Coordinates of C-alpha atoms and ligand atoms in Angstrom, one line a residue:
X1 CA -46.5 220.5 -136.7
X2 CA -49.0 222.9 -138.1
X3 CA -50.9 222.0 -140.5
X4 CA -53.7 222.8 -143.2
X5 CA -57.0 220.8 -143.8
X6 CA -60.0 221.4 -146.0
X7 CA -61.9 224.5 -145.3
X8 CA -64.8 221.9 -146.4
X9 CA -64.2 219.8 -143.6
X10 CA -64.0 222.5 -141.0
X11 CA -67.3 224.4 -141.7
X12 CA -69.3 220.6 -142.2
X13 CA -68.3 221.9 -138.1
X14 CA -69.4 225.2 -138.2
X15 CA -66.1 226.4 -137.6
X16 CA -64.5 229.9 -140.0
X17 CA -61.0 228.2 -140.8
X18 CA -59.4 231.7 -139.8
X19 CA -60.1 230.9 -136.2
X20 CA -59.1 227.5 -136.0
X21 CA -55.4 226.2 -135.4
X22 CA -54.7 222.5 -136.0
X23 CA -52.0 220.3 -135.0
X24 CA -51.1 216.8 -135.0
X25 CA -51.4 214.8 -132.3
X26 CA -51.7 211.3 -131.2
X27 CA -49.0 208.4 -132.0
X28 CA -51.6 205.4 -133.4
X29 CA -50.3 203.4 -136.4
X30 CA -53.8 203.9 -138.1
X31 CA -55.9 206.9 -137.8
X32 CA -55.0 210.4 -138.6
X33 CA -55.5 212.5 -135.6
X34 CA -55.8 216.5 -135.1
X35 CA -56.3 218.8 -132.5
X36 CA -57.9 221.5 -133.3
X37 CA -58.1 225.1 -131.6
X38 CA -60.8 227.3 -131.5
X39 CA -58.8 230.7 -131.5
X40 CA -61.7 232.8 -130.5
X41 CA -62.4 231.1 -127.5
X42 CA -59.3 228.7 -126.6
X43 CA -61.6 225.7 -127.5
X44 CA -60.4 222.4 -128.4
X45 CA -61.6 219.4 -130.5
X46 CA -59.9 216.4 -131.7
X47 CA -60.7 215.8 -135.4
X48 CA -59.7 212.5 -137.1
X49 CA -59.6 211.1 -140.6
X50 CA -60.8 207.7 -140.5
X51 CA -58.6 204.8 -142.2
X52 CA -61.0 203.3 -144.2
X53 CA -58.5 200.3 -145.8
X54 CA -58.6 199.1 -142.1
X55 CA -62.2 200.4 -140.9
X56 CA -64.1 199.1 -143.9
X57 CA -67.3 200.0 -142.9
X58 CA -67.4 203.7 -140.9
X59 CA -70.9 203.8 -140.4
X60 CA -70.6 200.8 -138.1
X61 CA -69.0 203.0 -136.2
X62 CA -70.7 205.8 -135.9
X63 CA -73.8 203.8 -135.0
X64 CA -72.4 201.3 -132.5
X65 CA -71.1 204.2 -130.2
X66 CA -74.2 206.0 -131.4
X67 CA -76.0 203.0 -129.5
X68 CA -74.0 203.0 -127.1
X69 CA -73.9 206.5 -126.0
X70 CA -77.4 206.7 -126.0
X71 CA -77.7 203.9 -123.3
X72 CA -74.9 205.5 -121.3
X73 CA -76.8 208.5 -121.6
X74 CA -79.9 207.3 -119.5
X75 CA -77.9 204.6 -117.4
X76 CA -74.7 206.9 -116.2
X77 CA -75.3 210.2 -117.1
X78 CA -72.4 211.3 -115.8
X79 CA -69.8 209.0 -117.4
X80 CA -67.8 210.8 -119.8
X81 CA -68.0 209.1 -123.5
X82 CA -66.5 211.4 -125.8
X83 CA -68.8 210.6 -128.8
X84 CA -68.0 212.3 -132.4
X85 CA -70.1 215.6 -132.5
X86 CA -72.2 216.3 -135.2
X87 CA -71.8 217.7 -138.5
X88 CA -74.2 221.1 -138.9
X89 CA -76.0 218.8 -141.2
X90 CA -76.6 216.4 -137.7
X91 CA -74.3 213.7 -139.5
X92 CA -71.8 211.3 -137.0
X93 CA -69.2 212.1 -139.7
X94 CA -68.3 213.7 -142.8
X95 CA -67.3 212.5 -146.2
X96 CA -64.7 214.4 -148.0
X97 CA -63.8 213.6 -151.1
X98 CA -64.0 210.1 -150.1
X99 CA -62.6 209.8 -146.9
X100 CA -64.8 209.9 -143.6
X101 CA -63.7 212.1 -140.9
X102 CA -65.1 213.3 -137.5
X103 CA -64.8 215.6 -134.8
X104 CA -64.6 214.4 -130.9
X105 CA -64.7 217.3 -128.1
X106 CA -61.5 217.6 -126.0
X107 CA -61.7 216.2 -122.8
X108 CA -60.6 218.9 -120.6
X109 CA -57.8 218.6 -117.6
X110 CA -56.8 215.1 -119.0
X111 CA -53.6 214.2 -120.8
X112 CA -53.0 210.9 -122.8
X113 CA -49.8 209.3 -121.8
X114 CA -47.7 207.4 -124.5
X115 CA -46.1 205.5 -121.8
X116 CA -46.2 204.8 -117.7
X117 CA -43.9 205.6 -115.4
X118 CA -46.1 204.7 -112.5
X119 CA -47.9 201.8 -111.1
X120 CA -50.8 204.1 -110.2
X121 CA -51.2 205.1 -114.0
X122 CA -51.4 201.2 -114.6
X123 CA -54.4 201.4 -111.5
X124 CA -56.1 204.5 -112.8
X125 CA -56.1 203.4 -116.9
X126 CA -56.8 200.0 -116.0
X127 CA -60.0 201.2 -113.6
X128 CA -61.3 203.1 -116.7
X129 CA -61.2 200.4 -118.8
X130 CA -62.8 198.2 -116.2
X131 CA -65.5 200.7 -115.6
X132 CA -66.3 201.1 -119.3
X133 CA -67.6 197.2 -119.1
X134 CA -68.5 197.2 -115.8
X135 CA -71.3 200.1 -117.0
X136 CA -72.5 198.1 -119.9
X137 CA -72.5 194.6 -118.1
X138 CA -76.7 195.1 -118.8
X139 CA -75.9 196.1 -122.3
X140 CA -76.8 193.5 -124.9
X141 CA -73.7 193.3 -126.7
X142 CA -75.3 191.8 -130.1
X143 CA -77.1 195.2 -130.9
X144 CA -73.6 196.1 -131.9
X145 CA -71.8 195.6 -134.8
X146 CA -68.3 194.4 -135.6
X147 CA -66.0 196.9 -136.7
X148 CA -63.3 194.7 -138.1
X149 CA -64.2 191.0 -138.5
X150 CA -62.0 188.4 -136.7
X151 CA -60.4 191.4 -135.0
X152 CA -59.2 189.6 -132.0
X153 CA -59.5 185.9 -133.3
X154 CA -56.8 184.1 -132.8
X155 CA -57.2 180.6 -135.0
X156 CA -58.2 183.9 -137.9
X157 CA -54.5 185.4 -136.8
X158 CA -52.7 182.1 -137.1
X159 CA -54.2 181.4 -140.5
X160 CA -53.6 184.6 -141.9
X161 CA -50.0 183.6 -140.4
X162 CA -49.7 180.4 -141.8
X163 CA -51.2 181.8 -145.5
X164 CA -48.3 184.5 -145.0
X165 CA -46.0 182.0 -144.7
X166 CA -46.7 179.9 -147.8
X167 CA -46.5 182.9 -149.6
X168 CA -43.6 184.6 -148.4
X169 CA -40.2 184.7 -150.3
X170 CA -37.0 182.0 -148.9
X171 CA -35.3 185.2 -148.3
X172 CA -37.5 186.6 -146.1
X173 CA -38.5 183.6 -144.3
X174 CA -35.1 183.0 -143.8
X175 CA -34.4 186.0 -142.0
X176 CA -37.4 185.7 -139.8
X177 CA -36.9 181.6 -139.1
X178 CA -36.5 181.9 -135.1
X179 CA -39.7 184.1 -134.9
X180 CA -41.6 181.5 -137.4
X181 CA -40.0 179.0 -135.0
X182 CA -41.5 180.5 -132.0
X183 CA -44.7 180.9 -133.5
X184 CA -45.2 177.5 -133.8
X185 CA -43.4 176.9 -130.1
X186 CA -46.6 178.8 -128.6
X187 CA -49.7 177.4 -130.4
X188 CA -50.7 175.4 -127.3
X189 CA -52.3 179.0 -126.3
X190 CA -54.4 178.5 -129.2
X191 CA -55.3 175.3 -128.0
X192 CA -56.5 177.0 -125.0
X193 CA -58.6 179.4 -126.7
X194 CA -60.0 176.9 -129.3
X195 CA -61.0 175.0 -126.1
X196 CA -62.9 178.6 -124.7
X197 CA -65.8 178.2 -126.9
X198 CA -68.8 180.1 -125.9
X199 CA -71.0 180.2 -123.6
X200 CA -72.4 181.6 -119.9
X201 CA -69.7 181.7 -118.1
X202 CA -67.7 183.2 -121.9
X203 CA -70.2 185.8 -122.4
X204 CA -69.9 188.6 -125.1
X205 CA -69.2 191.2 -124.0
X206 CA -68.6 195.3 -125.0
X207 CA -65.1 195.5 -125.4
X208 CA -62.9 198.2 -126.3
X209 CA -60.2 196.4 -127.9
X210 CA -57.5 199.0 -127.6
X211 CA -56.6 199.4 -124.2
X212 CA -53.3 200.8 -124.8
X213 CA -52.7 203.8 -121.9
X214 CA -53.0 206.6 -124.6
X215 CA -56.5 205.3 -125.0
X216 CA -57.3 206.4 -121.6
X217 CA -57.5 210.0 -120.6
X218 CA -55.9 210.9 -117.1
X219 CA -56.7 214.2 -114.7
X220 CA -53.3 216.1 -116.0
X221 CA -52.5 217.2 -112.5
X222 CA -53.6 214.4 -110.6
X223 CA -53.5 211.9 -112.8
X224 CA -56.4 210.0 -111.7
X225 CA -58.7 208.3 -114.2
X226 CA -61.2 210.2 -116.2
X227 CA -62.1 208.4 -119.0
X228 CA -61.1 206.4 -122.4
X229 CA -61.0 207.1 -125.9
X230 CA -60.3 205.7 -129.4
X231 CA -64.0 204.1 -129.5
X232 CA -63.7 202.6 -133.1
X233 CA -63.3 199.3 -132.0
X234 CA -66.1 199.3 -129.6
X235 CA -67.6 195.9 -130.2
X236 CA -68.4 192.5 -129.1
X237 CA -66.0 190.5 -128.1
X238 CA -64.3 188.6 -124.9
X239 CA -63.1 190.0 -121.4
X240 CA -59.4 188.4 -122.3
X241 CA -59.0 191.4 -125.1
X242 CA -58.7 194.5 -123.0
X243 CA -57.2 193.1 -119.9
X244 CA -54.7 191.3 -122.0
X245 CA -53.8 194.0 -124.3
X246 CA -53.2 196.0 -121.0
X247 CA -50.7 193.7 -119.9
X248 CA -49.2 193.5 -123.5
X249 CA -48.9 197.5 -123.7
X250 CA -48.0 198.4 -120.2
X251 CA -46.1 196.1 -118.3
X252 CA -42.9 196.7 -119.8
X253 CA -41.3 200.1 -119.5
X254 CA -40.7 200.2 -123.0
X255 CA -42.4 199.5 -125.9
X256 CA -43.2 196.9 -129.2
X257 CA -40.6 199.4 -131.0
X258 CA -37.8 198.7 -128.4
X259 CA -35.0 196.8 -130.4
X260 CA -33.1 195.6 -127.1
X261 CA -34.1 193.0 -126.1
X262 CA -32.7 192.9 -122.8
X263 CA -34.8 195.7 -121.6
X264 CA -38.1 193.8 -122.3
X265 CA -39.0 192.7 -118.6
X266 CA -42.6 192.7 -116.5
X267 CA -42.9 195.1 -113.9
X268 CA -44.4 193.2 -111.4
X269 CA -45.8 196.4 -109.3
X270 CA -47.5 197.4 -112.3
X271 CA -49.0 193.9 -113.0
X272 CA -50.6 194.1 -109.5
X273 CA -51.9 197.8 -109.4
X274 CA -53.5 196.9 -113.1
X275 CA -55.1 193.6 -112.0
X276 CA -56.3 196.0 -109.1
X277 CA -57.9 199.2 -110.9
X278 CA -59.3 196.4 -113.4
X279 CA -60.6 194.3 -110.4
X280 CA -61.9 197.0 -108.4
X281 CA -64.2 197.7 -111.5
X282 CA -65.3 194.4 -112.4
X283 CA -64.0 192.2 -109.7
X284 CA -68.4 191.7 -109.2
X285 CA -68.5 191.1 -112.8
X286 CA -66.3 188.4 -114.1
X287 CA -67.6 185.2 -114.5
X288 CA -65.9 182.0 -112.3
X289 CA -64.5 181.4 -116.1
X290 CA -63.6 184.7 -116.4
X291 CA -61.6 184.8 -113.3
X292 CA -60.0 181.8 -114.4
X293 CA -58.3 183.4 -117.7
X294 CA -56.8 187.0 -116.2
X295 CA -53.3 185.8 -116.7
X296 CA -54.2 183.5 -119.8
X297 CA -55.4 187.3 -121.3
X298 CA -52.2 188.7 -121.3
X299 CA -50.5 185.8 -123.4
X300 CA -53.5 185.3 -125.7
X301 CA -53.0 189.2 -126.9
X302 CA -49.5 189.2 -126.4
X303 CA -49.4 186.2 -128.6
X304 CA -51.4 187.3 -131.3
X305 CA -50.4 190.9 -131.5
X306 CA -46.3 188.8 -132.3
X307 CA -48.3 186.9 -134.8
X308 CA -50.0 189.9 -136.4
X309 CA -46.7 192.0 -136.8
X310 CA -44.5 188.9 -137.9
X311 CA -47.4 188.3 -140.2
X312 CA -47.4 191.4 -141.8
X313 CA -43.7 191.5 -142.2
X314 CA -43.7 188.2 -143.9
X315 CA -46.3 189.6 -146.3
X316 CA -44.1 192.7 -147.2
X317 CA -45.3 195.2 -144.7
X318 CA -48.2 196.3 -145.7
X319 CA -50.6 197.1 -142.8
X320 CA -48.8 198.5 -140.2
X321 CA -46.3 201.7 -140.8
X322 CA -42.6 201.3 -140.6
X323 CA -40.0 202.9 -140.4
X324 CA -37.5 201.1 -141.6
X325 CA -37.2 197.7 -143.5
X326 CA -37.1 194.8 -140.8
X327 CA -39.2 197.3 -138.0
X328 CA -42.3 194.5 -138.3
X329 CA -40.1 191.7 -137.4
X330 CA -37.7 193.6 -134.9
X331 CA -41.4 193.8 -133.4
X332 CA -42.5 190.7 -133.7
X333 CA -39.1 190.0 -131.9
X334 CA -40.1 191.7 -129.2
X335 CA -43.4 190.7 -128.4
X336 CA -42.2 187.0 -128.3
X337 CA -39.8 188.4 -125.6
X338 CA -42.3 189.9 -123.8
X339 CA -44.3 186.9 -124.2
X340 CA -41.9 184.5 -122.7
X341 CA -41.0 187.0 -119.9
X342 CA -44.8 186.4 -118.9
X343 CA -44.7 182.8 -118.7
X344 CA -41.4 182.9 -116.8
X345 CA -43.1 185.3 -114.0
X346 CA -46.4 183.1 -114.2
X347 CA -45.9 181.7 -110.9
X348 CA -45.7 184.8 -109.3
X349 CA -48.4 186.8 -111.1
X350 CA -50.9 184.4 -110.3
X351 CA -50.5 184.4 -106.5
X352 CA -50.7 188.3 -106.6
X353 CA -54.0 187.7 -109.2
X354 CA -55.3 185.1 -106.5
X355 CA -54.8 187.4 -103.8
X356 CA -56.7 190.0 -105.6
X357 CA -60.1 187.4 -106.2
X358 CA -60.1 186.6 -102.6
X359 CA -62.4 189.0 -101.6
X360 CA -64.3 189.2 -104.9
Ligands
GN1_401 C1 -53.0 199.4 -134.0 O1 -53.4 202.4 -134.3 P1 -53.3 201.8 -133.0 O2 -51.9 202.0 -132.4 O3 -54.4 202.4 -132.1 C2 -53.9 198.2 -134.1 C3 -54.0 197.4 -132.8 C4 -52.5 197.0 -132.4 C5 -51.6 198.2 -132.4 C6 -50.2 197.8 -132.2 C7 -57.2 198.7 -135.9 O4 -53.5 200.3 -133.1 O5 -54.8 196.3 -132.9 O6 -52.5 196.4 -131.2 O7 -51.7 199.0 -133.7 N1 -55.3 198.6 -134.5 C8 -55.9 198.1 -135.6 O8 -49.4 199.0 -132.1 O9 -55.4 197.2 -136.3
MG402 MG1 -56.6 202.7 -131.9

């Protein structure tokens, strides 16, 4: 799709709108995101409108990865971390008639898959994610800003479940009563992390938060590893959200929008080559704790990313897209599926994670 945007926004870049060809690219539920075309010299950037009902506070941002890119910069200077370029006016973004947009340089070589078809994509995404912490294990993760409060909490994700649910119509809670059901079946995992606390061996860390294998950018003939993107939620937060929502996004072949149910299965190969890439990166890194909760990750996001969608179907659907009426409970559906496929392989996933620590 071809598209038109603000000649404002494109010379905030320097760029003369009759060179540049924009398209849309990218298949995230929140951001607007553009690739843009340099057509005098075959460049490319990736523009973005930020979506500032969910991102409340943009500069938080900009200066988190600011931070963070100037510590990368000194620590690993070759690490790729494709931070937003600046605005002529040396500004992380722009403001357009109130909304906030930036420009990110294109990566070049790499393609961003929307789903795996190998085990070695599972290694190489999850070794990039991995590597990201693993290079800012010295970083002192409190210098950073949240970017969405109680992003990954779960007691905040069952409460804002349980408030849904006292407000939601008999109707509608009707429809959804085996999901509320199962919600309910599955709190001991909040037990679990109630129980997690902090401390040491729980440390803050820099987490991505959106691990999903779009976010990371793969050598297009190769596909080996290069690096990741989507760095808005690049905050504190615990080693159990970007492992976990690995498992959550690429374990099954097909994903939270799949309406069978039947086809919602783990693929154990994957599982191991993810736990590997993930391991060989910080495998030296994780706490005894840490090691402890690798397969308790993968229910705690599974578990709350079911909650969040049930939620917002319960409450009329009104943060993430749809496409059609019931698409935030068919997903909810799903990620209880996928959920309880976990726990049924649980045996068997933690022998191949046990195997894995032995030498770490
Ligand atoms: C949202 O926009 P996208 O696809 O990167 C959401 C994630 C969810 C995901 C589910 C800021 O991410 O937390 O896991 O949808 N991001 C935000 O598809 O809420
Ligand atoms: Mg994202």
């Amino acid at each position: 799709m071809e598209l038109t945007i603000d000649e404002n926004i494109l010379e905030a870049y320097g760029f003369n709108k009759e060179n540049i060809n924009i398209q849309q690219i990218g298949s995230g539920l929140i951001n607007g995101t553009y690739l843009l075309t340099n057509l005098s010299n075959g460049e490319h950037f990736v523009l973005q409108q930020l979506n500032t009902s969910v991102f409340t506070n943009p500069w938080a941002i900009a200066n988190n990865i600011e931070t963070v890119a100037n510590f990368l910069k000194i620590n690993s200077p070759d690490y790729i971390f494709p931070a937003p370029l600046h605005t002529t006016n040396r500004e992380a973004m722009y403001l357009h008639e109130g909304k906030y947009w930036r420009l990110m340089p294109f990566v070049k070589s790499t393609v961003a898959l929307d789903t795996l078809s190998t085990a070695k994509q599972a290694f190489e995404a999850a070794k990039q994610f991995g590597k990201l912490s693993r290079l800012l294990d010295n970083f002192n993760s409190s210098k950073l800003e949240p970017t969405i409060v109680g992003f990954h909490d779960l007691e905040l994700r069952f409460e804002q479940f349980k408030t849904a649910l006292s407000q939601a119509s008999v109707t509608v809670k009707d429809q959804a009563a085996k999901e509320i059901e199962t919600a309910f079946e599955f709190e001991p995992i909040l037990t679990q992390y109630l129980q997690l606390g902090s401390n040491a061996d729980f440390p803050n860390r820099v987490m991505h938060h959106d691990t999903k294998i779009s976010n990371a950018l793969l050598d297009k003939e190769t596909f080996e590893g290069v690096c990741v993107i989507d760095l808005d939620t690049l905050m504190p937060g615990k080693f159990i959200s970007d492992l976990g929502d690995m498992m959550r996004t690429y374990l099954c072949e097909f994903s939270e929008n799949e309406r069978d149910l039947s086809k919602i299965n783990i693929r154990v190969d994957y599982f191991a080559a993810m736990i590997k890439g993930y391991l060989s990166e910080m495998g030296s890194i994780l706490t005894s704790t840490e090691k402890g909760l690798i397969l308790f990750s993968g229910k705690y996001m599974i578990y709350m990313q079911a909650l969040r969608f049930l939620t917002d179907f319960l409450n009329g659907n009104i943060y993430y897209p749809t496409a059609y009426a019931d698409q935030n409970l068919d997903r909810a559906k799903n990620q209880f599926k996928l959920l309880e496929e976990l726990v049924k392989n649980e045996e068997q996933l933690q022998q191949l994670v046990d195997a894995e620590l032995l030498d770490k």
